XYZ file of C-alpha atoms in Angstrom:
197
model
C 10.181 -0.287 21.629
C 12.910 2.323 22.195
C 15.403 -0.499 22.866
C 14.450 -2.158 19.565
C 15.022 1.102 17.680
C 18.417 1.524 19.349
C 19.352 -2.062 18.482
C 18.438 -1.553 14.818
C 20.282 1.767 14.760
C 23.417 0.135 16.188
C 23.125 -2.800 13.754
C 22.770 -0.596 10.666
C 25.510 1.734 11.873
C 27.884 -1.214 12.385
C 27.005 -2.672 8.986
C 27.804 0.634 7.253
C 24.245 1.320 6.110
C 24.294 5.026 6.993
C 27.592 5.590 5.194
C 26.205 3.811 2.141
C 22.976 5.846 2.286
C 24.972 9.084 2.446
C 27.074 8.062 -0.591
C 24.002 7.047 -2.601
C 22.194 10.277 -1.698
C 25.157 12.387 -2.849
C 25.408 10.428 -6.122
C 21.652 10.753 -6.594
C 21.790 14.518 -6.042
C 24.626 14.909 -8.547
C 22.885 12.662 -11.095
C 19.586 14.538 -10.806
C 21.428 17.848 -11.106
C 23.177 16.689 -14.290
C 19.928 15.319 -15.765
C 17.982 18.498 -14.999
C 20.756 20.747 -16.326
C 20.975 18.620 -19.482
C 17.208 18.839 -19.989
C 17.164 22.603 -19.411
C 19.945 23.116 -21.974
C 18.294 20.710 -24.424
C 14.957 22.516 -24.100
C 16.625 25.893 -24.555
C 18.819 25.184 -27.584
C 16.714 22.654 -29.540
C 13.042 22.380 -30.563
C 12.560 20.448 -27.311
C 12.406 16.868 -26.183
C 8.615 16.711 -26.666
C 9.102 17.635 -30.334
C 11.497 14.727 -30.905
C 9.378 12.230 -28.982
C 6.286 13.278 -30.975
C 8.274 12.969 -34.220
C 9.601 9.480 -33.471
C 6.262 8.310 -32.061
C 5.066 8.322 -35.676
C 7.806 5.782 -36.487
C 7.870 3.667 -33.307
C 4.565 2.567 -31.797
C 3.767 3.170 -28.138
C 3.436 -0.584 -27.613
C 7.029 -1.148 -28.775
C 8.305 1.603 -26.449
C 6.445 0.015 -23.516
C 7.764 -3.449 -24.449
C 11.350 -2.117 -24.575
C 10.788 -0.472 -21.195
C 9.477 -3.699 -19.634
C 12.379 -5.780 -20.966
C 14.863 -3.134 -19.807
C 13.317 -3.032 -16.328
C 13.424 -6.837 -16.115
C 17.003 -7.224 -17.342
C 19.154 -5.021 -15.100
C 17.561 -1.679 -16.048
C 19.467 -1.238 -19.287
C 17.716 2.033 -20.217
C 17.179 4.708 -17.513
C 13.458 4.867 -16.623
C 13.712 8.673 -16.477
C 13.838 8.696 -20.281
C 10.480 6.899 -20.431
C 9.011 9.232 -17.799
C 9.938 12.175 -20.042
C 8.484 10.268 -23.035
C 5.159 10.023 -21.152
C 4.885 13.841 -21.051
C 3.666 13.953 -24.677
C 0.356 12.259 -23.792
C -2.868 14.081 -22.884
C -2.726 12.538 -19.395
C 0.988 11.933 -18.757
C 0.486 10.807 -15.157
C -1.742 7.946 -16.343
C 1.176 6.794 -18.525
C 3.557 7.258 -15.571
C 1.232 4.997 -13.553
C 1.431 2.407 -16.346
C 5.243 2.689 -16.416
C 5.407 2.265 -12.634
C 3.139 -0.801 -12.822
C 5.316 -2.296 -15.574
C 8.471 -1.610 -13.543
C 6.885 -3.184 -10.448
C 5.852 -6.236 -12.505
C 9.332 -6.448 -14.061
C 10.777 -6.618 -10.545
C 8.533 -9.613 -9.810
C 9.635 -11.298 -13.048
C 13.269 -10.696 -12.014
C 12.460 -12.190 -8.583
C 11.104 -15.389 -10.158
C 14.063 -15.486 -12.543
C 16.270 -15.337 -9.447
C 14.485 -18.322 -7.922
C 14.935 -20.356 -11.118
C 18.538 -19.274 -11.748
C 19.425 -19.836 -8.093
C 18.526 -23.494 -8.546
C 21.111 -23.891 -11.353
C 24.429 -24.236 -9.545
C 26.806 -22.985 -12.263
C 24.606 -20.048 -13.275
C 24.043 -19.138 -9.626
C 27.807 -19.079 -9.002
C 28.425 -16.754 -11.977
C 25.626 -14.346 -10.978
C 26.773 -14.314 -7.342
C 30.263 -13.272 -8.450
C 29.022 -10.653 -10.946
C 26.666 -8.997 -8.455
C 28.577 -9.791 -5.258
C 28.381 -6.247 -3.839
C 24.623 -5.901 -4.471
C 23.870 -9.312 -2.967
C 26.053 -8.520 0.051
C 23.939 -5.390 0.660
C 20.781 -7.451 0.295
C 22.007 -10.006 2.839
C 23.099 -7.284 5.270
C 20.232 -4.813 5.018
C 17.350 -6.853 3.598
C 14.206 -4.836 2.982
C 15.868 -1.440 3.404
C 18.068 -1.955 0.352
C 15.003 -2.972 -1.693
C 13.284 0.287 -0.693
C 16.402 2.296 -1.612
C 16.685 0.477 -4.959
C 12.988 1.155 -5.607
C 13.407 4.884 -4.913
C 16.926 5.781 -6.023
C 19.036 5.000 -9.089
C 20.229 1.606 -7.843
C 19.591 -1.456 -10.029
C 16.104 -2.408 -8.783
C 15.795 -5.478 -11.021
C 19.203 -6.728 -9.804
C 18.010 -6.462 -6.204
C 14.822 -8.335 -7.124
C 16.869 -10.995 -8.916
C 19.054 -11.324 -5.815
C 15.978 -11.460 -3.578
C 14.743 -14.439 -5.590
C 18.114 -16.189 -5.452
C 18.342 -15.602 -1.681
C 14.719 -16.751 -1.236
C 13.699 -13.420 0.261
C 10.040 -13.178 1.309
C 7.789 -12.576 -1.715
C 5.191 -10.917 0.515
C 7.783 -8.409 1.777
C 8.977 -7.749 -1.787
C 5.389 -7.139 -2.955
C 4.926 -4.512 -0.230
C 8.362 -2.859 -0.438
C 8.233 -2.805 -4.233
C 5.304 -0.363 -4.013
C 7.901 2.348 -3.384
C 8.581 2.027 -7.110
C 5.322 3.935 -7.708
C 6.503 6.716 -5.381
C 9.746 6.967 -7.368
C 8.029 7.293 -10.751
C 5.546 9.942 -9.637
C 8.166 11.931 -7.690
C 10.574 11.910 -10.642
C 7.757 12.870 -13.026
C 6.774 15.809 -10.796
C 10.373 17.095 -10.903
C 11.122 16.353 -14.569
C 7.852 17.862 -15.807
C 8.903 21.205 -14.345
C 11.663 21.258 -16.975
C 10.247 19.560 -20.104
């Protein structure tokens, strides 16, 4: 077993995984710092984010917000999920809404996976996508499941990784298991963000 661990360690070291993980962790720390500072300042100098979400909830239904979130999570994560996590704070049981958001994000990843399978079968479309997301797909080929876990937990494009997993015919069973880290991400982020808002 020890030899297997050493082999994996050598492989990931040679493939640059640890360097990449360090870079992503630093970027993540900076991003979270900026987000938290922005929220603290917003809460201090305005009526507060909850006030604005409550105000606009009268105009935009919860179903529309959830639909926008699902589409965003399916198509390359166009809107940061952190915004929706903060939106969930206005509810009586915000963690139940966070659970719903995590389930929608997890499901969106599966939709992206199946889109990847279908798009991968269309030669011209596959070629365009492979060029556009060359760096992400290279990581997926090199590091497999580890990059899916990192994308599920950190601010990497999770849906893009799922799309790539479908195009590369990555194991659906493995994706179903590794994608569960998406739930960890949503609850961990909520626990941190709810200290501020």
